[in-house]
PDB file of C-alpha atoms in Angstrom:
ATOM      1  CA  MET A 178     120.387 -34.914-186.317  1.00 49.00           C
ATOM      2  CA  ASN A 179     124.425 -35.243-185.376  1.00 60.00           C
ATOM      3  CA  SER A 180     125.730 -36.187-182.044  1.00 57.00           C
ATOM      4  CA  ILE A 181     128.979 -36.661-180.561  1.00 56.00           C
ATOM      5  CA  ARG A 182     129.026 -39.564-177.756  1.00 59.00           C
ATOM      6  CA  GLY A 183     125.740 -39.641-177.950  1.00 61.00           C
ATOM      7  CA  ARG A 184     125.043 -36.080-177.462  1.00 64.00           C
ATOM      8  CA  LEU A 185     123.907 -33.770-179.705  1.00 74.00           C
ATOM      9  CA  MET A 186     126.331 -30.936-181.732  1.00 77.00           C
ATOM     10  CA  GLN A 187     126.473 -27.441-180.998  1.00 90.00           C
ATOM     11  CA  LEU A 188     127.320 -25.331-183.842  1.00 91.00           C
ATOM     12  CA  GLU A 189     131.177 -25.077-181.341  1.00 92.00           C
ATOM     13  CA  ASP A 190     131.839 -28.444-182.144  1.00 94.00           C
ATOM     14  CA  TYR A 191     132.152 -28.165-185.222  1.00 96.00           C
ATOM     15  CA  PHE A 192     135.482 -25.672-184.542  1.00 96.00           C
ATOM     16  CA  ASP A 193     139.355 -25.196-183.261  1.00 96.00           C
ATOM     17  CA  PHE A 194     138.898 -22.126-180.955  1.00 95.00           C
ATOM     18  CA  LEU A 195     142.982 -21.882-181.195  1.00 95.00           C
ATOM     19  CA  SER A 196     142.506 -17.946-180.147  1.00 92.00           C
ATOM     20  CA  ALA A 197     140.219 -14.967-180.335  1.00 87.00           C
ATOM     21  CA  ASP A 198     141.526 -14.682-183.626  1.00 89.00           C
ATOM     22  CA  ASP A 199     141.918 -17.969-185.036  1.00 94.00           C
ATOM     23  CA  ILE A 200     138.492 -19.876-185.191  1.00 96.00           C
ATOM     24  CA  ARG A 201     140.035 -23.327-187.637  1.00 97.00           C
ATOM     25  CA  LEU A 202     137.120 -25.736-188.842  1.00 97.00           C
ATOM     26  CA  LYS A 203     137.457 -28.542-186.795  1.00 96.00           C
ATOM     27  CA  GLY A 204     139.931 -31.066-188.006  1.00 94.00           C
ATOM     28  CA  HIS A 205     141.544 -29.139-190.843  1.00 96.00           C
ATOM     29  CA  ARG A 206     143.880 -25.768-190.982  1.00 95.00           C
ATOM     30  CA  ILE A 207     140.625 -23.835-192.641  1.00 96.00           C
ATOM     31  CA  SER A 208     140.270 -20.747-190.485  1.00 96.00           C
ATOM     32  CA  ILE A 209     136.181 -19.710-190.614  1.00 97.00           C
ATOM     33  CA  ASP A 210     137.257 -16.623-192.256  1.00 96.00           C
ATOM     34  CA  ASN A 211     137.966 -18.962-195.888  1.00 97.00           C
ATOM     35  CA  VAL A 212     134.168 -19.685-195.880  1.00 98.00           C
ATOM     36  CA  LEU A 213     133.003 -16.599-194.696  1.00 98.00           C
ATOM     37  CA  ASP A 214     135.577 -14.526-197.089  1.00 97.00           C
ATOM     38  CA  TYR A 215     133.845 -16.977-200.126  1.00 98.00           C
ATOM     39  CA  TYR A 216     130.417 -16.489-198.305  1.00 98.00           C
ATOM     40  CA  LEU A 217     130.262 -12.956-198.112  1.00 97.00           C
ATOM     41  CA  GLU A 218     131.565 -12.414-201.963  1.00 97.00           C
ATOM     42  CA  GLY A 219     127.962 -13.871-202.197  1.00 97.00           C
ATOM     43  CA  TYR A 220     129.594 -17.635-203.613  1.00 98.00           C
ATOM     44  CA  THR A 221     126.954 -20.378-202.609  1.00 98.00           C
ATOM     45  CA  PRO A 222     127.566 -22.679-199.815  1.00 98.00           C
ATOM     46  CA  GLU A 223     127.873 -24.949-202.658  1.00 98.00           C
ATOM     47  CA  GLU A 224     130.473 -23.036-204.676  1.00 98.00           C
ATOM     48  CA  ILE A 225     132.189 -22.589-201.271  1.00 98.00           C
ATOM     49  CA  ALA A 226     132.834 -26.669-201.474  1.00 97.00           C
ATOM     50  CA  ALA A 227     134.082 -26.284-204.644  1.00 98.00           C
ATOM     51  CA  ASN A 228     136.408 -24.044-204.149  1.00 97.00           C
ATOM     52  CA  LEU A 229     137.220 -25.628-200.660  1.00 97.00           C
ATOM     53  CA  PRO A 230     136.744 -29.337-201.564  1.00 97.00           C
ATOM     54  CA  SER A 231     137.798 -30.725-198.725  1.00 96.00           C
ATOM     55  CA  LEU A 232     135.398 -29.105-196.292  1.00 97.00           C
ATOM     56  CA  SER A 233     132.067 -30.835-196.454  1.00 97.00           C
ATOM     57  CA  LEU A 234     128.685 -28.872-197.273  1.00 97.00           C
ATOM     58  CA  GLU A 235     127.802 -29.368-192.989  1.00 96.00           C
ATOM     59  CA  GLN A 236     130.880 -27.851-191.847  1.00 97.00           C
ATOM     60  CA  ILE A 237     129.890 -24.261-194.421  1.00 98.00           C
ATOM     61  CA  HIS A 238     126.653 -24.155-193.476  1.00 97.00           C
ATOM     62  CA  ALA A 239     127.857 -25.026-189.696  1.00 97.00           C
ATOM     63  CA  THR A 240     130.434 -21.769-190.465  1.00 97.00           C
ATOM     64  CA  ILE A 241     127.981 -20.127-191.901  1.00 98.00           C
ATOM     65  CA  THR A 242     124.879 -20.099-189.589  1.00 97.00           C
ATOM     66  CA  TYR A 243     127.343 -19.616-186.716  1.00 96.00           C
ATOM     67  CA  TYR A 244     128.543 -16.586-188.375  1.00 97.00           C
ATOM     68  CA  PHE A 245     124.825 -15.505-187.981  1.00 96.00           C
ATOM     69  CA  HIS A 246     124.244 -16.454-183.938  1.00 95.00           C
ATOM     70  CA  ASN A 247     127.713 -14.554-183.594  1.00 95.00           C
ATOM     71  CA  ARG A 248     127.835 -11.458-186.376  1.00 96.00           C
ATOM     72  CA  ALA A 249     128.637  -8.733-184.047  1.00 96.00           C
ATOM     73  CA  ASP A 250     131.503 -10.994-182.405  1.00 95.00           C
ATOM     74  CA  ILE A 251     132.283 -12.466-185.993  1.00 96.00           C
ATOM     75  CA  GLU A 252     132.719  -8.915-188.041  1.00 96.00           C
ATOM     76  CA  ALA A 253     134.789  -7.887-185.258  1.00 96.00           C
ATOM     77  CA  TYR A 254     136.968 -11.006-185.780  1.00 95.00           C
ATOM     78  CA  LEU A 255     137.187 -10.205-189.592  1.00 96.00           C
ATOM     79  CA  SER A 256     138.174  -7.107-188.944  1.00 96.00           C
ATOM     80  CA  ARG A 257     141.104  -7.920-187.228  1.00 95.00           C
ATOM     81  CA  LEU A 258     142.386 -10.542-188.893  1.00 94.00           C
ATOM     82  CA  ALA A 259     141.811  -7.885-191.938  1.00 93.00           C
ATOM     83  CA  ARG A 260     143.670  -5.178-190.110  1.00 95.00           C
ATOM     84  CA  TRP A 261     146.666  -7.656-188.807  1.00 93.00           C
ATOM     85  CA  ARG A 262     146.717  -8.552-192.673  1.00 91.00           C
ATOM     86  CA  GLU A 263     147.098  -5.328-193.798  1.00 94.00           C
ATOM     87  CA  GLN A 264     150.144  -4.765-191.133  1.00 94.00           C
ATOM     88  CA  ARG A 265     151.639  -7.668-191.949  1.00 91.00           C
ATOM     89  CA  TYR A 266     151.043  -6.445-195.334  1.00 91.00           C
ATOM     90  CA  GLN A 267     152.825  -3.366-194.724  1.00 93.00           C
ATOM     91  CA  GLU A 268     155.807  -4.336-192.661  1.00 90.00           C
ATOM     92  CA  SER A 269     156.641  -6.630-195.689  1.00 88.00           C
ATOM     93  CA  VAL A 270     156.975  -3.888-197.875  1.00 88.00           C
ATOM     94  CA  ALA A 271     158.736  -1.397-195.667  1.00 89.00           C
ATOM     95  CA  ASN A 272     161.153  -4.612-194.503  1.00 89.00           C
ATOM     96  CA  PRO A 273     161.668  -6.779-197.987  1.00 86.00           C
ATOM     97  CA  SER A 274     163.536 -10.393-197.148  1.00 88.00           C
ATOM     98  CA  PRO A 275     166.203 -10.804-197.952  1.00 90.00           C
ATOM     99  CA  LEU A 276     164.551 -13.111-200.918  1.00 91.00           C
ATOM    100  CA  VAL A 277     162.531 -10.466-201.780  1.00 86.00           C
ATOM    101  CA  GLN A 278     165.412  -7.963-202.746  1.00 87.00           C
ATOM    102  CA  ARG A 279     167.677 -10.796-203.652  1.00 91.00           C
ATOM    103  CA  LEU A 280     164.408 -11.380-206.288  1.00 91.00           C
ATOM    104  CA  ARG A 281     163.937  -7.209-207.455  1.00 88.00           C
ATOM    105  CA  ILE A 282     167.454  -7.542-208.190  1.00 90.00           C
ATOM    106  CA  LEU A 283     167.606 -10.383-210.148  1.00 91.00           C
ATOM    107  CA  LYS A 284     164.185  -8.600-211.835  1.00 92.00           C
ATOM    108  CA  ALA A 285     166.283  -4.912-211.980  1.00 90.00           C
ATOM    109  CA  GLN A 286     169.289  -7.105-213.871  1.00 90.00           C
ATOM    110  CA  ARG A 287     166.449  -8.854-216.909  1.00 91.00           C
ATOM    111  CA  ASN A 288     164.809  -5.498-217.681  1.00 91.00           C
ATOM    112  CA  GLU A 289     168.077  -4.041-217.793  1.00 87.00           C
ATOM    113  CA  ARG A 290     169.310  -7.074-220.778  1.00 87.00           C
ATOM    114  CA  GLN A 291     165.897  -6.760-222.004  1.00 87.00           C
ATOM    115  CA  VAL A 292     166.307  -2.886-222.397  1.00 84.00           C
ATOM    116  CA  SER A 293     169.642  -2.269-223.955  1.00 81.00           C
ATOM    117  CA  ALA A 294     168.457  -6.057-226.272  1.00 70.00           C
TER     118      ALA A 294
END
């Protein structure tokens, strides 16, 4: 069994709780939703490890176990995150950055040249 400084590890020891809506695997920039998205799509822990090679199988299993131990809270967390991502997407569609606007203009010009050629 793993230990941290002579004590048994708790599930929470695998994570950095940066905020109510930002839980990451300790020592990584990877959020638990990255692991859980794969898991909830039907990937096995080994397949998740292949897609997120910087994580160990132990970390992946800890994330899945944490999900099952805190299912209601994590489902709410995932729902909030999905709403936030959709809101950000809709904002970017409604108010594209100057770069996106310029790229759209260039694409339209390229398409016009191809049609007229």
